[in-house]
Amino acid sequence: MNKSEFEQAVRTELMRVPIAERRTWDNNKLFFWFMKAKTDNPRLAWDRCPGDPWQWVPGICKHLIGPNAF
């Protein structure tokens, strides 16, 4: 898996969460969501990631959570 495939897998999983719920999330809730999603979806376990995959998640999700979520 490369970074673009990981990004798409994260976005796909995150879009399953209702937008109203995503808008209430802070970084902690996003982290807990990612940990749970990672156990449910093996595509989120980026084995060859340079470092911890979590480091990429907030940036990937920037436009999918918070008050400007779509």
Short mmCIF file of C-alpha atoms in Angstrom, two decimals, residues 5-67:
data_model
loop_
_atom_site.label_atom_id
_atom_site.label_comp_id
_atom_site.label_asym_id
_atom_site.label_seq_id
_atom_site.Cartn_x
_atom_site.Cartn_y
_atom_site.Cartn_z
CA GLU A 5 -4.14 4.26 -1.21
CA PHE A 6 -3.96 4.83 2.55
CA GLU A 7 -5.43 8.32 2.17
CA GLN A 8 -8.32 6.98 0.12
CA ALA A 9 -8.99 4.18 2.63
CA VAL A 10 -9.07 6.71 5.52
CA ARG A 11 -11.42 9.05 3.62
CA THR A 12 -13.73 6.20 2.64
CA GLU A 13 -14.00 4.99 6.23
CA LEU A 14 -14.48 8.50 7.60
CA MET A 15 -17.28 9.27 5.15
CA ARG A 16 -19.28 6.48 6.81
CA VAL A 17 -19.56 8.64 9.93
CA PRO A 18 -22.43 11.15 9.77
CA ILE A 19 -21.28 14.70 9.14
CA ALA A 20 -23.10 15.99 12.24
CA GLU A 21 -21.04 13.64 14.39
CA ARG A 22 -17.76 14.48 12.63
CA ARG A 23 -18.33 18.19 13.24
CA THR A 24 -18.20 17.62 17.01
CA TRP A 25 -14.85 15.81 16.91
CA ASP A 26 -11.60 17.08 18.25
CA ASN A 27 -8.22 15.41 17.71
CA ASN A 28 -8.85 12.92 20.53
CA LYS A 29 -12.13 11.67 19.06
CA LEU A 30 -10.50 11.41 15.65
CA PHE A 31 -7.72 9.32 17.20
CA PHE A 32 -10.17 6.94 18.89
CA TRP A 33 -12.17 6.65 15.67
CA PHE A 34 -8.97 5.78 13.76
CA MET A 35 -7.91 3.14 16.29
CA LYS A 36 -11.32 1.45 16.06
CA ALA A 37 -11.50 1.76 12.27
CA LYS A 38 -8.00 0.28 11.99
CA THR A 39 -9.10 -2.86 13.82
CA ASP A 40 -12.22 -3.16 11.62
CA ASN A 41 -10.55 -2.42 8.28
CA PRO A 42 -7.17 -4.01 7.52
CA ARG A 43 -6.58 -1.45 4.72
CA LEU A 44 -5.95 1.14 7.44
CA ALA A 45 -3.02 -0.87 8.81
CA TRP A 46 -0.32 0.68 6.61
CA ASP A 47 2.54 -1.70 7.37
CA ARG A 48 5.18 0.09 5.29
CA CYS A 49 4.37 3.54 6.58
CA PRO A 50 7.41 5.69 7.37
CA GLY A 51 6.55 6.10 11.06
CA ASP A 52 3.15 5.81 12.69
CA PRO A 53 0.19 5.93 10.26
CA TRP A 54 -1.66 8.17 12.75
CA GLN A 55 0.70 11.06 11.91
CA TRP A 56 -0.96 11.34 8.48
CA VAL A 57 -4.61 11.02 9.58
CA PRO A 58 -5.32 14.58 10.85
CA GLY A 59 -4.00 16.09 7.64
CA ILE A 60 -5.91 13.64 5.46
CA CYS A 61 -9.13 14.34 7.35
CA LYS A 62 -8.69 18.11 7.50
CA HIS A 63 -11.66 18.83 5.23
CA LEU A 64 -13.81 15.95 6.48
CA ILE A 65 -14.17 16.94 10.14
CA GLY A 66 -14.83 20.14 12.04
CA PRO A 67 -17.09 23.07 11.18
#
